[in-house]
Amino acid sequence: KQEVTQIPAALSVPEGENLVLNCSFTDSAIYNLQWFRQDPGKGLTSLLLIQSSQREQTSGRLNASLDKSSGRSTLYIAASQPGDSATYLCAASNFGNEKLTFGTGTRLTIIP
Amino acid sequence: GAVVSQHPSRVICKSGTSVKIECRSLDFQATTMFWYRQFPKQSLMLMATSNEGSKATYEQGVEKDKFLINHASLTLSTLTVTSAHPEDSSFYICSAGRGSGLFFGSGTQLSVL
């Protein structure tokens, strides 16, 4: 059974700094791994999707990496802004299976 | 990008009543949709997989008679929480797959008094 963990549970960073969010998973036979953003009481916004054959994906100030052998993924946010404050979730999809196993999330606060 | 619409966004109901939540794929057909539940300060947990034209597949520990799922068309899945109780209060969210990605609705906050 896939288990996904995110550390830390909460993170506060001054505006402008670069930061890294961590995600680990127990079953390396994943189909893909996604990073989402969730704002309070709202749905999920997909940020980046990394296929199992890929090692990283970039979108603007965001860069996500995937290391299946170590069961880890990271989300790098450059030049953080107050608008980046949200909960960030990673989720793994097992091979051939669209069902997602979500991590526990990291609640990010960017301090102006 | 693909759009998944979920309605209502918030519902407050009395204990014992039933609540229906709709999930629609607006610009694509989805033979499979997924329903998740999120309790406060916890992550999303998959409840069930909704299959168009057939019975839903429920995850372990989810009561199929309490959480009725109907996927009658390729663009609509509904989740009905029957005889809701306060412990059913949660954030419910659906998703639908298109290509290699999954797209999520905006979620429904259910509060049972």
PDB file of N, CA and C in Angstrom, chain A residues 26-91:
ATOM      1  N   THR A  26       6.458   5.430  -0.371  1.00  0.00           N
ATOM      2  CA  THR A  26       7.009   4.123  -0.022  1.00  0.00           C
ATOM      3  C   THR A  26       7.082   3.156  -1.202  1.00  0.00           C
ATOM      4  N   ASP A  27       6.186   3.296  -2.157  1.00  0.00           N
ATOM      5  CA  ASP A  27       6.146   2.382  -3.293  1.00  0.00           C
ATOM      6  C   ASP A  27       6.697   3.092  -4.530  1.00  0.00           C
ATOM      7  N   SER A  28       7.857   2.681  -4.983  1.00  0.00           N
ATOM      8  CA  SER A  28       8.519   3.370  -6.094  1.00  0.00           C
ATOM      9  C   SER A  28       7.887   3.073  -7.452  1.00  0.00           C
ATOM     10  N   ALA A  29       6.968   2.115  -7.512  1.00  0.00           N
ATOM     11  CA  ALA A  29       6.322   1.773  -8.784  1.00  0.00           C
ATOM     12  C   ALA A  29       5.180   2.736  -9.069  1.00  0.00           C
ATOM     13  N   ILE A  30       5.533   3.991  -9.209  1.00  0.00           N
ATOM     14  CA  ILE A  30       4.503   4.995  -9.440  1.00  0.00           C
ATOM     15  C   ILE A  30       4.342   5.275 -10.928  1.00  0.00           C
ATOM     16  N   TYR A  31       3.147   5.735 -11.288  1.00  0.00           N
ATOM     17  CA  TYR A  31       2.842   6.128 -12.659  1.00  0.00           C
ATOM     18  C   TYR A  31       3.215   7.583 -12.865  1.00  0.00           C
ATOM     19  N   ASN A  32       2.845   8.384 -11.895  1.00  0.00           N
ATOM     20  CA  ASN A  32       3.271   9.772 -11.901  1.00  0.00           C
ATOM     21  C   ASN A  32       3.156  10.352 -10.502  1.00  0.00           C
ATOM     22  N   LEU A  33       3.696  11.533 -10.341  1.00  0.00           N
ATOM     23  CA  LEU A  33       3.595  12.229  -9.073  1.00  0.00           C
ATOM     24  C   LEU A  33       3.182  13.665  -9.376  1.00  0.00           C
ATOM     25  N   GLN A  34       2.233  14.147  -8.618  1.00  0.00           N
ATOM     26  CA  GLN A  34       1.744  15.498  -8.848  1.00  0.00           C
ATOM     27  C   GLN A  34       1.905  16.345  -7.606  1.00  0.00           C
ATOM     28  N   TRP A  35       2.091  17.615  -7.827  1.00  0.00           N
ATOM     29  CA  TRP A  35       2.069  18.604  -6.766  1.00  0.00           C
ATOM     30  C   TRP A  35       0.850  19.498  -6.976  1.00  0.00           C
ATOM     31  N   PHE A  36       0.157  19.730  -5.866  1.00  0.00           N
ATOM     32  CA  PHE A  36      -1.042  20.558  -5.894  1.00  0.00           C
ATOM     33  C   PHE A  36      -0.920  21.674  -4.877  1.00  0.00           C
ATOM     34  N   ARG A  37      -1.699  22.692  -5.121  1.00  0.00           N
ATOM     35  CA  ARG A  37      -1.847  23.768  -4.156  1.00  0.00           C
ATOM     36  C   ARG A  37      -3.305  23.791  -3.718  1.00  0.00           C
ATOM     37  N   GLN A  38      -3.503  23.951  -2.409  1.00  0.00           N
ATOM     38  CA  GLN A  38      -4.856  24.039  -1.882  1.00  0.00           C
ATOM     39  C   GLN A  38      -4.975  25.276  -1.019  1.00  0.00           C
ATOM     40  N   ASP A  39      -5.899  26.149  -1.366  1.00  0.00           N
ATOM     41  CA  ASP A  39      -6.177  27.321  -0.562  1.00  0.00           C
ATOM     42  C   ASP A  39      -7.315  26.983   0.393  1.00  0.00           C
ATOM     43  N   PRO A  40      -7.376  27.636   1.550  1.00  0.00           N
ATOM     44  CA  PRO A  40      -8.352  27.277   2.581  1.00  0.00           C
ATOM     45  C   PRO A  40      -9.779  27.142   2.062  1.00  0.00           C
ATOM     46  N   GLY A  41     -10.413  26.018   2.319  1.00  0.00           N
ATOM     47  CA  GLY A  41     -11.798  25.792   1.933  1.00  0.00           C
ATOM     48  C   GLY A  41     -12.042  25.688   0.454  1.00  0.00           C
ATOM     49  N   LYS A  42     -10.998  25.512  -0.304  1.00  0.00           N
ATOM     50  CA  LYS A  42     -11.160  25.464  -1.754  1.00  0.00           C
ATOM     51  C   LYS A  42     -10.597  24.166  -2.313  1.00  0.00           C
ATOM     52  N   GLY A  43     -10.791  24.001  -3.611  1.00  0.00           N
ATOM     53  CA  GLY A  43     -10.313  22.810  -4.276  1.00  0.00           C
ATOM     54  C   GLY A  43      -8.826  22.837  -4.512  1.00  0.00           C
ATOM     55  N   LEU A  44      -8.404  21.910  -5.348  1.00  0.00           N
ATOM     56  CA  LEU A  44      -6.981  21.768  -5.621  1.00  0.00           C
ATOM     57  C   LEU A  44      -6.619  22.365  -6.967  1.00  0.00           C
ATOM     58  N   THR A  45      -5.473  22.989  -6.997  1.00  0.00           N
ATOM     59  CA  THR A  45      -4.924  23.489  -8.252  1.00  0.00           C
ATOM     60  C   THR A  45      -3.681  22.681  -8.566  1.00  0.00           C
ATOM     61  N   SER A  46      -3.685  22.040  -9.728  1.00  0.00           N
ATOM     62  CA  SER A  46      -2.526  21.259 -10.118  1.00  0.00           C
ATOM     63  C   SER A  46      -1.374  22.184 -10.485  1.00  0.00           C
ATOM     64  N   LEU A  47      -0.215  21.930  -9.914  1.00  0.00           N
ATOM     65  CA  LEU A  47       0.957  22.756 -10.179  1.00  0.00           C
ATOM     66  C   LEU A  47       1.891  22.091 -11.187  1.00  0.00           C
ATOM     67  N   LEU A  48       2.289  20.894 -10.865  1.00  0.00           N
ATOM     68  CA  LEU A  48       3.228  20.190 -11.726  1.00  0.00           C
ATOM     69  C   LEU A  48       2.931  18.699 -11.675  1.00  0.00           C
ATOM     70  N   LEU A  49       3.125  18.037 -12.788  1.00  0.00           N
ATOM     71  CA  LEU A  49       2.973  16.597 -12.880  1.00  0.00           C
ATOM     72  C   LEU A  49       4.249  16.020 -13.456  1.00  0.00           C
ATOM     73  N   ILE A  50       4.811  15.046 -12.766  1.00  0.00           N
ATOM     74  CA  ILE A  50       6.033  14.404 -13.239  1.00  0.00           C
ATOM     75  C   ILE A  50       5.710  12.951 -13.552  1.00  0.00           C
ATOM     76  N   GLN A  51       5.917  12.563 -14.778  1.00  0.00           N
ATOM     77  CA  GLN A  51       5.733  11.168 -15.150  1.00  0.00           C
ATOM     78  C   GLN A  51       6.870  10.344 -14.565  1.00  0.00           C
ATOM     79  N   SER A  52       6.624   9.044 -14.432  1.00  0.00           N
ATOM     80  CA  SER A  52       7.623   8.178 -13.794  1.00  0.00           C
ATOM     81  C   SER A  52       8.943   8.150 -14.563  1.00  0.00           C
ATOM     82  N   SER A  53       8.892   8.437 -15.853  1.00  0.00           N
ATOM     83  CA  SER A  53      10.104   8.419 -16.677  1.00  0.00           C
ATOM     84  C   SER A  53      10.870   9.732 -16.615  1.00  0.00           C
ATOM     85  N   GLN A  54      10.288  10.727 -15.972  1.00  0.00           N
ATOM     86  CA  GLN A  54      10.909  12.047 -15.917  1.00  0.00           C
ATOM     87  C   GLN A  54      11.604  12.257 -14.577  1.00  0.00           C
ATOM     88  N   ARG A  55      12.499  13.208 -14.545  1.00  0.00           N
ATOM     89  CA  ARG A  55      13.202  13.511 -13.305  1.00  0.00           C
ATOM     90  C   ARG A  55      12.794  14.872 -12.749  1.00  0.00           C
ATOM     91  N   GLU A  56      12.290  15.749 -13.618  1.00  0.00           N
ATOM     92  CA  GLU A  56      11.859  17.043 -13.109  1.00  0.00           C
ATOM     93  C   GLU A  56      10.932  17.723 -14.097  1.00  0.00           C
ATOM     94  N   GLN A  57      10.194  18.691 -13.552  1.00  0.00           N
ATOM     95  CA  GLN A  57       9.314  19.532 -14.354  1.00  0.00           C
ATOM     96  C   GLN A  57       9.404  20.947 -13.805  1.00  0.00           C
ATOM     97  N   THR A  58       9.291  21.909 -14.707  1.00  0.00           N
ATOM     98  CA  THR A  58       9.402  23.313 -14.308  1.00  0.00           C
ATOM     99  C   THR A  58       8.223  24.096 -14.845  1.00  0.00           C
ATOM    100  N   SER A  59       7.759  25.023 -14.004  1.00  0.00           N
ATOM    101  CA  SER A  59       6.722  25.941 -14.440  1.00  0.00           C
ATOM    102  C   SER A  59       6.937  27.263 -13.712  1.00  0.00           C
ATOM    103  N   GLY A  60       7.429  28.241 -14.440  1.00  0.00           N
ATOM    104  CA  GLY A  60       7.679  29.546 -13.826  1.00  0.00           C
ATOM    105  C   GLY A  60       8.682  29.450 -12.693  1.00  0.00           C
ATOM    106  N   ARG A  61       8.262  29.873 -11.502  1.00  0.00           N
ATOM    107  CA  ARG A  61       9.145  29.840 -10.337  1.00  0.00           C
ATOM    108  C   ARG A  61       9.160  28.491  -9.634  1.00  0.00           C
ATOM    109  N   LEU A  62       8.429  27.545 -10.164  1.00  0.00           N
ATOM    110  CA  LEU A  62       8.322  26.240  -9.534  1.00  0.00           C
ATOM    111  C   LEU A  62       9.135  25.195 -10.292  1.00  0.00           C
ATOM    112  N   ASN A  63       9.795  24.342  -9.517  1.00  0.00           N
ATOM    113  CA  ASN A  63      10.508  23.222 -10.103  1.00  0.00           C
ATOM    114  C   ASN A  63      10.285  22.006  -9.213  1.00  0.00           C
ATOM    115  N   ALA A  64       9.809  20.924  -9.821  1.00  0.00           N
ATOM    116  CA  ALA A  64       9.578  19.699  -9.065  1.00  0.00           C
ATOM    117  C   ALA A  64      10.522  18.624  -9.572  1.00  0.00           C
ATOM    118  N   SER A  65      11.088  17.874  -8.647  1.00  0.00           N
ATOM    119  CA  SER A  65      11.984  16.781  -9.010  1.00  0.00           C
ATOM    120  C   SER A  65      11.411  15.456  -8.537  1.00  0.00           C
ATOM    121  N   LEU A  66      11.862  14.399  -9.159  1.00  0.00           N
ATOM    122  CA  LEU A  66      11.405  13.060  -8.794  1.00  0.00           C
ATOM    123  C   LEU A  66      12.586  12.104  -8.796  1.00  0.00           C
ATOM    124  N   ASP A  67      12.772  11.405  -7.692  1.00  0.00           N
ATOM    125  CA  ASP A  67      13.796  10.373  -7.582  1.00  0.00           C
ATOM    126  C   ASP A  67      13.103   9.102  -7.105  1.00  0.00           C
ATOM    127  N   LYS A  68      12.758   8.252  -8.048  1.00  0.00           N
ATOM    128  CA  LYS A  68      12.000   7.045  -7.690  1.00  0.00           C
ATOM    129  C   LYS A  68      12.825   6.099  -6.834  1.00  0.00           C
ATOM    130  N   SER A  69      14.118   6.035  -7.087  1.00  0.00           N
ATOM    131  CA  SER A  69      14.948   5.075  -6.358  1.00  0.00           C
ATOM    132  C   SER A  69      14.977   5.370  -4.863  1.00  0.00           C
ATOM    133  N   SER A  70      14.939   6.634  -4.526  1.00  0.00           N
ATOM    134  CA  SER A  70      14.946   7.007  -3.114  1.00  0.00           C
ATOM    135  C   SER A  70      13.548   7.279  -2.589  1.00  0.00           C
ATOM    136  N   GLY A  71      12.558   7.255  -3.468  1.00  0.00           N
ATOM    137  CA  GLY A  71      11.183   7.495  -3.047  1.00  0.00           C
ATOM    138  C   GLY A  71      10.954   8.923  -2.602  1.00  0.00           C
ATOM    139  N   ARG A  72      11.528   9.869  -3.345  1.00  0.00           N
ATOM    140  CA  ARG A  72      11.417  11.268  -2.926  1.00  0.00           C
ATOM    141  C   ARG A  72      11.081  12.192  -4.085  1.00  0.00           C
ATOM    142  N   SER A  73      10.370  13.243  -3.745  1.00  0.00           N
ATOM    143  CA  SER A  73      10.119  14.322  -4.681  1.00  0.00           C
ATOM    144  C   SER A  73      10.257  15.634  -3.918  1.00  0.00           C
ATOM    145  N   THR A  74      10.722  16.662  -4.600  1.00  0.00           N
ATOM    146  CA  THR A  74      10.818  17.974  -3.987  1.00  0.00           C
ATOM    147  C   THR A  74      10.149  19.002  -4.872  1.00  0.00           C
ATOM    148  N   LEU A  75       9.612  20.023  -4.228  1.00  0.00           N
ATOM    149  CA  LEU A  75       9.060  21.175  -4.937  1.00  0.00           C
ATOM    150  C   LEU A  75       9.858  22.386  -4.520  1.00  0.00           C
ATOM    151  N   TYR A  76      10.516  22.987  -5.477  1.00  0.00           N
ATOM    152  CA  TYR A  76      11.350  24.168  -5.241  1.00  0.00           C
ATOM    153  C   TYR A  76      10.581  25.398  -5.690  1.00  0.00           C
ATOM    154  N   ILE A  77      10.479  26.352  -4.796  1.00  0.00           N
ATOM    155  CA  ILE A  77       9.816  27.610  -5.125  1.00  0.00           C
ATOM    156  C   ILE A  77      10.856  28.723  -5.031  1.00  0.00           C
ATOM    157  N   ALA A  78      11.061  29.409  -6.114  1.00  0.00           N
ATOM    158  CA  ALA A  78      12.046  30.486  -6.152  1.00  0.00           C
ATOM    159  C   ALA A  78      11.388  31.823  -5.861  1.00  0.00           C
ATOM    160  N   ALA A  79      12.141  32.687  -5.210  1.00  0.00           N
ATOM    161  CA  ALA A  79      11.700  34.068  -4.967  1.00  0.00           C
ATOM    162  C   ALA A  79      10.272  34.099  -4.445  1.00  0.00           C
ATOM    163  N   SER A  80      10.070  33.520  -3.298  1.00  0.00           N
ATOM    164  CA  SER A  80       8.718  33.357  -2.752  1.00  0.00           C
ATOM    165  C   SER A  80       7.992  34.690  -2.588  1.00  0.00           C
ATOM    166  N   GLN A  81       6.659  34.608  -2.747  1.00  0.00           N
ATOM    167  CA  GLN A  81       5.791  35.777  -2.640  1.00  0.00           C
ATOM    168  C   GLN A  81       4.658  35.475  -1.656  1.00  0.00           C
ATOM    169  N   PRO A  82       4.090  36.507  -1.048  1.00  0.00           N
ATOM    170  CA  PRO A  82       2.971  36.263  -0.112  1.00  0.00           C
ATOM    171  C   PRO A  82       1.841  35.454  -0.737  1.00  0.00           C
ATOM    172  N   GLY A  83       1.628  35.626  -2.033  1.00  0.00           N
ATOM    173  CA  GLY A  83       0.583  34.873  -2.721  1.00  0.00           C
ATOM    174  C   GLY A  83       0.865  33.389  -2.833  1.00  0.00           C
ATOM    175  N   ASP A  84       2.063  32.993  -2.491  1.00  0.00           N
ATOM    176  CA  ASP A  84       2.403  31.560  -2.505  1.00  0.00           C
ATOM    177  C   ASP A  84       1.912  30.866  -1.241  1.00  0.00           C
ATOM    178  N   SER A  85       1.446  31.627  -0.279  1.00  0.00           N
ATOM    179  CA  SER A  85       0.955  31.042   0.963  1.00  0.00           C
ATOM    180  C   SER A  85      -0.248  30.152   0.685  1.00  0.00           C
ATOM    181  N   ALA A  86      -0.141  28.908   1.060  1.00  0.00           N
ATOM    182  CA  ALA A  86      -1.180  27.905   0.814  1.00  0.00           C
ATOM    183  C   ALA A  86      -0.687  26.586   1.389  1.00  0.00           C
ATOM    184  N   THR A  87      -1.519  25.567   1.270  1.00  0.00           N
ATOM    185  CA  THR A  87      -1.079  24.215   1.609  1.00  0.00           C
ATOM    186  C   THR A  87      -0.696  23.505   0.324  1.00  0.00           C
ATOM    187  N   TYR A  88       0.460  22.895   0.343  1.00  0.00           N
ATOM    188  CA  TYR A  88       0.960  22.198  -0.831  1.00  0.00           C
ATOM    189  C   TYR A  88       0.892  20.692  -0.584  1.00  0.00           C
ATOM    190  N   LEU A  89       0.277  20.012  -1.517  1.00  0.00           N
ATOM    191  CA  LEU A  89       0.089  18.570  -1.414  1.00  0.00           C
ATOM    192  C   LEU A  89       0.816  17.862  -2.545  1.00  0.00           C
ATOM    193  N   CYS A  90       1.472  16.786  -2.223  1.00  0.00           N
ATOM    194  CA  CYS A  90       1.972  15.915  -3.280  1.00  0.00           C
ATOM    195  C   CYS A  90       1.109  14.659  -3.288  1.00  0.00           C
ATOM    196  N   ALA A  91       1.016  14.047  -4.444  1.00  0.00           N
ATOM    197  CA  ALA A  91       0.177  12.863  -4.575  1.00  0.00           C
ATOM    198  C   ALA A  91       0.801  11.913  -5.586  1.00  0.00           C
TER     199      ALA A  91
END
